[in-house]
Amino acid sequence: MCHPDDVRPLVDGIPDREAAARDGRTPGQRRHDALSTLCRDALASGRLGSHRGLPVTVIATATVGELQAYAADASGATTDPPTATGYATTAGGSLLLIRDLIRMAGNTLHYLCVFDDTSSRPLYFGRAKRLATPDQRLALHAGDRGCTYPGCPAPGYICETHHVTEWAHGGTTDIDNLTFVCPSHHRMIGTTDHRWRTTRNGRGRTQWTAPHHIDPHGTPRTNSYHHGADHIDEQIGTAVAPSADRPP
């Protein structure tokens, strides 16, 4: 049952003698494959309800470059087996191998979110109403990945949608005016002097400005916790930056 090497794995009835004869799996491997099939069927069943406006499912993001690198490697363009080790990021903050993402995506409904190369802003906008649509929440999973409050590790699964420019002050429910915020930090935002304020920077990231009694200088801050590439870029920039005793 559920033999992954079969063209059409059997999930009902009783396997015939030929199927049993070519099955070299151990009892533990058979139980593993059965559990995998059970979980995959549950995810695809549509019976798991919804969470914060989205169907309960796996959400993962990756760059086109990472997908292309693995696709070229898997085609035999370089070596066999594939050596590409890129990772996608799930909405819970864990890492998923690109090859596993492609395999899982083979039987799923795909959503494509395209970002501008320079500003990292999604290249489309949503409808102007107060509540974010499921499609807009998916775009936030791809862009913000988690809470945007500086240093907050809360993943996107548990975040609420927030209007960067407050809805009560004319802010629209367009994708470039929405951001992820966890419930505890959402309550800190407001327009009075003792509340935090949110704005957008030139890269499309949400930045937070503390009230005057916390930061008299009002320095905007962003959260790079969910964007590991930011730390890599900073390290590279530090490594190549010219020093006082080294010519640029």
PDB file of N, CA and C in Angstrom, residues 46-127:
ATOM      1  N   GLY A  46      -9.441  19.735   1.837  1.00  0.00           N
ATOM      2  CA  GLY A  46     -10.302  20.898   1.968  1.00  0.00           C
ATOM      3  C   GLY A  46     -11.202  20.857   3.192  1.00  0.00           C
ATOM      4  N   ARG A  47     -10.953  19.909   4.090  1.00  0.00           N
ATOM      5  CA  ARG A  47     -11.809  19.749   5.270  1.00  0.00           C
ATOM      6  C   ARG A  47     -11.161  20.271   6.556  1.00  0.00           C
ATOM      7  N   LEU A  48     -10.024  20.932   6.431  1.00  0.00           N
ATOM      8  CA  LEU A  48      -9.294  21.359   7.631  1.00  0.00           C
ATOM      9  C   LEU A  48      -9.703  22.747   8.118  1.00  0.00           C
ATOM     10  N   GLY A  49     -10.699  23.366   7.478  1.00  0.00           N
ATOM     11  CA  GLY A  49     -11.138  24.674   7.931  1.00  0.00           C
ATOM     12  C   GLY A  49     -10.180  25.775   7.515  1.00  0.00           C
ATOM     13  N   SER A  50     -10.216  26.887   8.230  1.00  0.00           N
ATOM     14  CA  SER A  50      -9.372  28.035   7.893  1.00  0.00           C
ATOM     15  C   SER A  50      -8.737  28.600   9.152  1.00  0.00           C
ATOM     16  N   HIS A  51      -7.672  29.357   8.947  1.00  0.00           N
ATOM     17  CA  HIS A  51      -6.961  29.997  10.049  1.00  0.00           C
ATOM     18  C   HIS A  51      -6.616  31.410   9.622  1.00  0.00           C
ATOM     19  N   ARG A  52      -7.175  32.392  10.319  1.00  0.00           N
ATOM     20  CA  ARG A  52      -6.981  33.807   9.995  1.00  0.00           C
ATOM     21  C   ARG A  52      -7.291  34.088   8.523  1.00  0.00           C
ATOM     22  N   GLY A  53      -8.373  33.509   8.045  1.00  0.00           N
ATOM     23  CA  GLY A  53      -8.849  33.806   6.706  1.00  0.00           C
ATOM     24  C   GLY A  53      -8.256  32.974   5.595  1.00  0.00           C
ATOM     25  N   LEU A  54      -7.342  32.051   5.911  1.00  0.00           N
ATOM     26  CA  LEU A  54      -6.719  31.226   4.882  1.00  0.00           C
ATOM     27  C   LEU A  54      -6.995  29.754   5.153  1.00  0.00           C
ATOM     28  N   PRO A  55      -7.153  28.950   4.079  1.00  0.00           N
ATOM     29  CA  PRO A  55      -7.284  27.508   4.303  1.00  0.00           C
ATOM     30  C   PRO A  55      -6.050  26.968   5.010  1.00  0.00           C
ATOM     31  N   VAL A  56      -6.236  25.997   5.884  1.00  0.00           N
ATOM     32  CA  VAL A  56      -5.112  25.397   6.597  1.00  0.00           C
ATOM     33  C   VAL A  56      -4.293  24.587   5.598  1.00  0.00           C
ATOM     34  N   THR A  57      -3.097  25.030   5.329  1.00  0.00           N
ATOM     35  CA  THR A  57      -2.250  24.373   4.342  1.00  0.00           C
ATOM     36  C   THR A  57      -0.808  24.801   4.574  1.00  0.00           C
ATOM     37  N   VAL A  58       0.091  24.300   3.749  1.00  0.00           N
ATOM     38  CA  VAL A  58       1.503  24.678   3.828  1.00  0.00           C
ATOM     39  C   VAL A  58       1.740  25.897   2.955  1.00  0.00           C
ATOM     40  N   ILE A  59       2.364  26.919   3.501  1.00  0.00           N
ATOM     41  CA  ILE A  59       2.721  28.118   2.737  1.00  0.00           C
ATOM     42  C   ILE A  59       4.235  28.243   2.761  1.00  0.00           C
ATOM     43  N   ALA A  60       4.837  28.312   1.593  1.00  0.00           N
ATOM     44  CA  ALA A  60       6.293  28.426   1.497  1.00  0.00           C
ATOM     45  C   ALA A  60       6.645  29.372   0.365  1.00  0.00           C
ATOM     46  N   THR A  61       7.713  30.143   0.544  1.00  0.00           N
ATOM     47  CA  THR A  61       8.152  31.088  -0.476  1.00  0.00           C
ATOM     48  C   THR A  61       9.597  30.798  -0.864  1.00  0.00           C
ATOM     49  N   ALA A  62       9.898  31.065  -2.132  1.00  0.00           N
ATOM     50  CA  ALA A  62      11.262  30.901  -2.654  1.00  0.00           C
ATOM     51  C   ALA A  62      11.434  31.862  -3.809  1.00  0.00           C
ATOM     52  N   THR A  63      12.683  32.154  -4.155  1.00  0.00           N
ATOM     53  CA  THR A  63      12.953  33.037  -5.281  1.00  0.00           C
ATOM     54  C   THR A  63      12.946  32.237  -6.573  1.00  0.00           C
ATOM     55  N   VAL A  64      12.696  32.943  -7.673  1.00  0.00           N
ATOM     56  CA  VAL A  64      12.733  32.290  -8.982  1.00  0.00           C
ATOM     57  C   VAL A  64      14.132  31.745  -9.254  1.00  0.00           C
ATOM     58  N   GLY A  65      15.162  32.480  -8.824  1.00  0.00           N
ATOM     59  CA  GLY A  65      16.540  32.030  -9.032  1.00  0.00           C
ATOM     60  C   GLY A  65      16.818  30.700  -8.365  1.00  0.00           C
ATOM     61  N   GLU A  66      16.312  30.519  -7.143  1.00  0.00           N
ATOM     62  CA  GLU A  66      16.523  29.255  -6.429  1.00  0.00           C
ATOM     63  C   GLU A  66      15.811  28.103  -7.126  1.00  0.00           C
ATOM     64  N   LEU A  67      14.597  28.356  -7.600  1.00  0.00           N
ATOM     65  CA  LEU A  67      13.858  27.320  -8.319  1.00  0.00           C
ATOM     66  C   LEU A  67      14.563  26.952  -9.621  1.00  0.00           C
ATOM     67  N   GLN A  68      15.054  27.966 -10.337  1.00  0.00           N
ATOM     68  CA  GLN A  68      15.741  27.708 -11.601  1.00  0.00           C
ATOM     69  C   GLN A  68      17.049  26.959 -11.379  1.00  0.00           C
ATOM     70  N   ALA A  69      17.764  27.296 -10.306  1.00  0.00           N
ATOM     71  CA  ALA A  69      19.035  26.627 -10.028  1.00  0.00           C
ATOM     72  C   ALA A  69      18.820  25.147  -9.785  1.00  0.00           C
ATOM     73  N   TYR A  70      17.783  24.820  -9.017  1.00  0.00           N
ATOM     74  CA  TYR A  70      17.536  23.407  -8.759  1.00  0.00           C
ATOM     75  C   TYR A  70      17.027  22.700 -10.012  1.00  0.00           C
ATOM     76  N   ALA A  71      16.165  23.378 -10.796  1.00  0.00           N
ATOM     77  CA  ALA A  71      15.631  22.767 -12.007  1.00  0.00           C
ATOM     78  C   ALA A  71      16.747  22.438 -12.992  1.00  0.00           C
ATOM     79  N   ALA A  72      17.730  23.357 -13.128  1.00  0.00           N
ATOM     80  CA  ALA A  72      18.848  23.112 -14.029  1.00  0.00           C
ATOM     81  C   ALA A  72      19.711  21.974 -13.517  1.00  0.00           C
ATOM     82  N   ASP A  73      19.922  21.929 -12.196  1.00  0.00           N
ATOM     83  CA  ASP A  73      20.738  20.878 -11.601  1.00  0.00           C
ATOM     84  C   ASP A  73      20.064  19.517 -11.742  1.00  0.00           C
ATOM     85  N   ALA A  74      18.748  19.483 -11.530  1.00  0.00           N
ATOM     86  CA  ALA A  74      18.011  18.223 -11.598  1.00  0.00           C
ATOM     87  C   ALA A  74      17.909  17.691 -13.018  1.00  0.00           C
ATOM     88  N   SER A  75      18.053  18.580 -14.016  1.00  0.00           N
ATOM     89  CA  SER A  75      17.960  18.137 -15.395  1.00  0.00           C
ATOM     90  C   SER A  75      19.238  17.477 -15.888  1.00  0.00           C
ATOM     91  N   GLY A  76      20.286  17.496 -15.055  1.00  0.00           N
ATOM     92  CA  GLY A  76      21.557  16.894 -15.441  1.00  0.00           C
ATOM     93  C   GLY A  76      22.520  17.884 -16.063  1.00  0.00           C
ATOM     94  N   ALA A  77      22.186  19.190 -15.976  1.00  0.00           N
ATOM     95  CA  ALA A  77      23.055  20.191 -16.577  1.00  0.00           C
ATOM     96  C   ALA A  77      24.398  20.268 -15.872  1.00  0.00           C
ATOM     97  N   THR A  78      24.427  19.887 -14.595  1.00  0.00           N
ATOM     98  CA  THR A  78      25.691  19.948 -13.847  1.00  0.00           C
ATOM     99  C   THR A  78      26.076  18.552 -13.384  1.00  0.00           C
ATOM    100  N   THR A  79      25.474  18.087 -12.326  1.00  0.00           N
ATOM    101  CA  THR A  79      25.804  16.768 -11.795  1.00  0.00           C
ATOM    102  C   THR A  79      24.539  15.992 -11.514  1.00  0.00           C
ATOM    103  N   ASP A  80      24.691  14.709 -11.279  1.00  0.00           N
ATOM    104  CA  ASP A  80      23.576  13.846 -10.952  1.00  0.00           C
ATOM    105  C   ASP A  80      23.994  12.938  -9.783  1.00  0.00           C
ATOM    106  N   PRO A  81      23.348  12.956  -8.634  1.00  0.00           N
ATOM    107  CA  PRO A  81      22.091  13.630  -8.367  1.00  0.00           C
ATOM    108  C   PRO A  81      22.247  15.135  -8.159  1.00  0.00           C
ATOM    109  N   PRO A  82      21.120  15.863  -8.080  1.00  0.00           N
ATOM    110  CA  PRO A  82      21.190  17.317  -7.930  1.00  0.00           C
ATOM    111  C   PRO A  82      21.995  17.743  -6.718  1.00  0.00           C
ATOM    112  N   THR A  83      22.737  18.829  -6.878  1.00  0.00           N
ATOM    113  CA  THR A  83      23.544  19.337  -5.773  1.00  0.00           C
ATOM    114  C   THR A  83      23.013  20.654  -5.230  1.00  0.00           C
ATOM    115  N   ALA A  84      22.039  21.261  -5.910  1.00  0.00           N
ATOM    116  CA  ALA A  84      21.503  22.529  -5.432  1.00  0.00           C
ATOM    117  C   ALA A  84      20.895  22.343  -4.044  1.00  0.00           C
ATOM    118  N   THR A  85      21.226  23.228  -3.137  1.00  0.00           N
ATOM    119  CA  THR A  85      20.766  23.082  -1.752  1.00  0.00           C
ATOM    120  C   THR A  85      20.024  24.323  -1.294  1.00  0.00           C
ATOM    121  N   GLY A  86      19.290  24.978  -2.220  1.00  0.00           N
ATOM    122  CA  GLY A  86      18.519  26.144  -1.835  1.00  0.00           C
ATOM    123  C   GLY A  86      17.367  25.766  -0.920  1.00  0.00           C
ATOM    124  N   TYR A  87      16.902  26.754  -0.164  1.00  0.00           N
ATOM    125  CA  TYR A  87      15.821  26.506   0.780  1.00  0.00           C
ATOM    126  C   TYR A  87      14.688  27.499   0.540  1.00  0.00           C
ATOM    127  N   ALA A  88      13.474  27.022   0.690  1.00  0.00           N
ATOM    128  CA  ALA A  88      12.305  27.890   0.756  1.00  0.00           C
ATOM    129  C   ALA A  88      12.014  28.151   2.229  1.00  0.00           C
ATOM    130  N   THR A  89      11.259  29.206   2.491  1.00  0.00           N
ATOM    131  CA  THR A  89      10.912  29.558   3.865  1.00  0.00           C
ATOM    132  C   THR A  89       9.417  29.385   4.059  1.00  0.00           C
ATOM    133  N   THR A  90       9.020  28.610   5.064  1.00  0.00           N
ATOM    134  CA  THR A  90       7.599  28.427   5.337  1.00  0.00           C
ATOM    135  C   THR A  90       7.083  29.599   6.150  1.00  0.00           C
ATOM    136  N   ALA A  91       5.755  29.706   6.204  1.00  0.00           N
ATOM    137  CA  ALA A  91       5.150  30.806   6.956  1.00  0.00           C
ATOM    138  C   ALA A  91       5.374  30.654   8.453  1.00  0.00           C
ATOM    139  N   GLY A  92       5.840  29.479   8.889  1.00  0.00           N
ATOM    140  CA  GLY A  92       6.169  29.297  10.294  1.00  0.00           C
ATOM    141  C   GLY A  92       7.618  29.594  10.610  1.00  0.00           C
ATOM    142  N   GLY A  93       8.405  29.956   9.564  1.00  0.00           N
ATOM    143  CA  GLY A  93       9.801  30.323   9.772  1.00  0.00           C
ATOM    144  C   GLY A  93      10.781  29.187   9.597  1.00  0.00           C
ATOM    145  N   SER A  94      10.308  27.968   9.320  1.00  0.00           N
ATOM    146  CA  SER A  94      11.232  26.849   9.107  1.00  0.00           C
ATOM    147  C   SER A  94      11.701  26.812   7.662  1.00  0.00           C
ATOM    148  N   LEU A  95      12.761  26.032   7.411  1.00  0.00           N
ATOM    149  CA  LEU A  95      13.341  25.942   6.079  1.00  0.00           C
ATOM    150  C   LEU A  95      12.920  24.641   5.405  1.00  0.00           C
ATOM    151  N   LEU A  96      12.679  24.719   4.097  1.00  0.00           N
ATOM    152  CA  LEU A  96      12.227  23.572   3.319  1.00  0.00           C
ATOM    153  C   LEU A  96      13.104  23.485   2.078  1.00  0.00           C
ATOM    154  N   LEU A  97      13.718  22.320   1.854  1.00  0.00           N
ATOM    155  CA  LEU A  97      14.564  22.148   0.682  1.00  0.00           C
ATOM    156  C   LEU A  97      13.781  22.439  -0.591  1.00  0.00           C
ATOM    157  N   ILE A  98      14.443  23.122  -1.546  1.00  0.00           N
ATOM    158  CA  ILE A  98      13.784  23.461  -2.797  1.00  0.00           C
ATOM    159  C   ILE A  98      13.261  22.211  -3.494  1.00  0.00           C
ATOM    160  N   ARG A  99      14.040  21.122  -3.482  1.00  0.00           N
ATOM    161  CA  ARG A  99      13.584  19.901  -4.152  1.00  0.00           C
ATOM    162  C   ARG A  99      12.315  19.358  -3.512  1.00  0.00           C
ATOM    163  N   ASP A 100      12.201  19.519  -2.174  1.00  0.00           N
ATOM    164  CA  ASP A 100      10.989  19.066  -1.499  1.00  0.00           C
ATOM    165  C   ASP A 100       9.811  19.984  -1.814  1.00  0.00           C
ATOM    166  N   LEU A 101      10.092  21.283  -1.926  1.00  0.00           N
ATOM    167  CA  LEU A 101       9.036  22.233  -2.277  1.00  0.00           C
ATOM    168  C   LEU A 101       8.473  21.912  -3.659  1.00  0.00           C
ATOM    169  N   ILE A 102       9.354  21.647  -4.625  1.00  0.00           N
ATOM    170  CA  ILE A 102       8.900  21.327  -5.984  1.00  0.00           C
ATOM    171  C   ILE A 102       8.091  20.034  -5.976  1.00  0.00           C
ATOM    172  N   ARG A 103       8.546  19.057  -5.226  1.00  0.00           N
ATOM    173  CA  ARG A 103       7.817  17.787  -5.158  1.00  0.00           C
ATOM    174  C   ARG A 103       6.436  17.981  -4.537  1.00  0.00           C
ATOM    175  N   MET A 104       6.375  18.759  -3.459  1.00  0.00           N
ATOM    176  CA  MET A 104       5.092  18.996  -2.800  1.00  0.00           C
ATOM    177  C   MET A 104       4.147  19.813  -3.677  1.00  0.00           C
ATOM    178  N   ALA A 105       4.717  20.718  -4.480  1.00  0.00           N
ATOM    179  CA  ALA A 105       3.891  21.612  -5.304  1.00  0.00           C
ATOM    180  C   ALA A 105       3.312  20.912  -6.522  1.00  0.00           C
ATOM    181  N   GLY A 106       3.756  19.700  -6.792  1.00  0.00           N
ATOM    182  CA  GLY A 106       3.305  19.003  -7.994  1.00  0.00           C
ATOM    183  C   GLY A 106       1.813  18.754  -8.019  1.00  0.00           C
ATOM    184  N   ASN A 107       1.196  18.613  -6.846  1.00  0.00           N
ATOM    185  CA  ASN A 107      -0.234  18.295  -6.791  1.00  0.00           C
ATOM    186  C   ASN A 107      -1.026  19.342  -6.015  1.00  0.00           C
ATOM    187  N   THR A 108      -0.579  20.608  -6.117  1.00  0.00           N
ATOM    188  CA  THR A 108      -1.240  21.645  -5.338  1.00  0.00           C
ATOM    189  C   THR A 108      -1.685  22.791  -6.230  1.00  0.00           C
ATOM    190  N   LEU A 109      -2.467  23.692  -5.629  1.00  0.00           N
ATOM    191  CA  LEU A 109      -2.873  24.917  -6.302  1.00  0.00           C
ATOM    192  C   LEU A 109      -1.840  25.986  -5.982  1.00  0.00           C
ATOM    193  N   HIS A 110      -1.227  26.573  -7.005  1.00  0.00           N
ATOM    194  CA  HIS A 110      -0.121  27.506  -6.796  1.00  0.00           C
ATOM    195  C   HIS A 110      -0.603  28.955  -6.805  1.00  0.00           C
ATOM    196  N   TYR A 111       0.037  29.766  -5.991  1.00  0.00           N
ATOM    197  CA  TYR A 111      -0.157  31.209  -6.015  1.00  0.00           C
ATOM    198  C   TYR A 111       1.178  31.844  -6.371  1.00  0.00           C
ATOM    199  N   LEU A 112       1.182  32.750  -7.331  1.00  0.00           N
ATOM    200  CA  LEU A 112       2.414  33.412  -7.732  1.00  0.00           C
ATOM    201  C   LEU A 112       2.366  34.861  -7.284  1.00  0.00           C
ATOM    202  N   CYS A 113       3.350  35.261  -6.522  1.00  0.00           N
ATOM    203  CA  CYS A 113       3.467  36.648  -6.073  1.00  0.00           C
ATOM    204  C   CYS A 113       4.755  37.210  -6.660  1.00  0.00           C
ATOM    205  N   VAL A 114       4.648  38.216  -7.510  1.00  0.00           N
ATOM    206  CA  VAL A 114       5.808  38.781  -8.196  1.00  0.00           C
ATOM    207  C   VAL A 114       6.188  40.094  -7.531  1.00  0.00           C
ATOM    208  N   PHE A 115       7.498  40.245  -7.235  1.00  0.00           N
ATOM    209  CA  PHE A 115       7.986  41.440  -6.566  1.00  0.00           C
ATOM    210  C   PHE A 115       8.904  42.231  -7.492  1.00  0.00           C
ATOM    211  N   ASP A 116       8.889  43.540  -7.321  1.00  0.00           N
ATOM    212  CA  ASP A 116       9.809  44.404  -8.048  1.00  0.00           C
ATOM    213  C   ASP A 116      11.224  44.173  -7.534  1.00  0.00           C
ATOM    214  N   ASP A 117      12.212  44.142  -8.454  1.00  0.00           N
ATOM    215  CA  ASP A 117      13.592  43.830  -8.073  1.00  0.00           C
ATOM    216  C   ASP A 117      14.201  44.874  -7.147  1.00  0.00           C
ATOM    217  N   THR A 118      13.817  46.132  -7.310  1.00  0.00           N
ATOM    218  CA  THR A 118      14.486  47.190  -6.558  1.00  0.00           C
ATOM    219  C   THR A 118      13.786  47.531  -5.252  1.00  0.00           C
ATOM    220  N   SER A 119      12.467  47.563  -5.265  1.00  0.00           N
ATOM    221  CA  SER A 119      11.755  48.003  -4.070  1.00  0.00           C
ATOM    222  C   SER A 119      11.195  46.850  -3.252  1.00  0.00           C
ATOM    223  N   SER A 120      11.166  45.632  -3.821  1.00  0.00           N
ATOM    224  CA  SER A 120      10.598  44.452  -3.161  1.00  0.00           C
ATOM    225  C   SER A 120       9.110  44.601  -2.878  1.00  0.00           C
ATOM    226  N   ARG A 121       8.437  45.482  -3.605  1.00  0.00           N
ATOM    227  CA  ARG A 121       7.003  45.647  -3.420  1.00  0.00           C
ATOM    228  C   ARG A 121       6.242  44.743  -4.385  1.00  0.00           C
ATOM    229  N   PRO A 122       5.136  44.145  -3.951  1.00  0.00           N
ATOM    230  CA  PRO A 122       4.341  43.334  -4.871  1.00  0.00           C
ATOM    231  C   PRO A 122       3.850  44.174  -6.042  1.00  0.00           C
ATOM    232  N   LEU A 123       3.869  43.608  -7.238  1.00  0.00           N
ATOM    233  CA  LEU A 123       3.538  44.365  -8.440  1.00  0.00           C
ATOM    234  C   LEU A 123       2.038  44.324  -8.748  1.00  0.00           C
ATOM    235  N   TYR A 124       1.198  44.323  -7.754  1.00  0.00           N
ATOM    236  CA  TYR A 124      -0.235  44.465  -7.968  1.00  0.00           C
ATOM    237  C   TYR A 124      -0.852  44.963  -6.675  1.00  0.00           C
ATOM    238  N   PHE A 125      -2.071  45.412  -6.760  1.00  0.00           N
ATOM    239  CA  PHE A 125      -2.723  45.979  -5.592  1.00  0.00           C
ATOM    240  C   PHE A 125      -4.071  45.307  -5.363  1.00  0.00           C
ATOM    241  N   GLY A 126      -4.508  45.328  -4.120  1.00  0.00           N
ATOM    242  CA  GLY A 126      -5.774  44.702  -3.775  1.00  0.00           C
ATOM    243  C   GLY A 126      -6.927  45.682  -3.851  1.00  0.00           C
ATOM    244  N   ARG A 127      -8.086  45.232  -3.419  1.00  0.00           N
ATOM    245  CA  ARG A 127      -9.269  46.066  -3.444  1.00  0.00           C
ATOM    246  C   ARG A 127      -9.336  46.926  -2.190  1.00  0.00           C
TER     247      ARG A 127
END
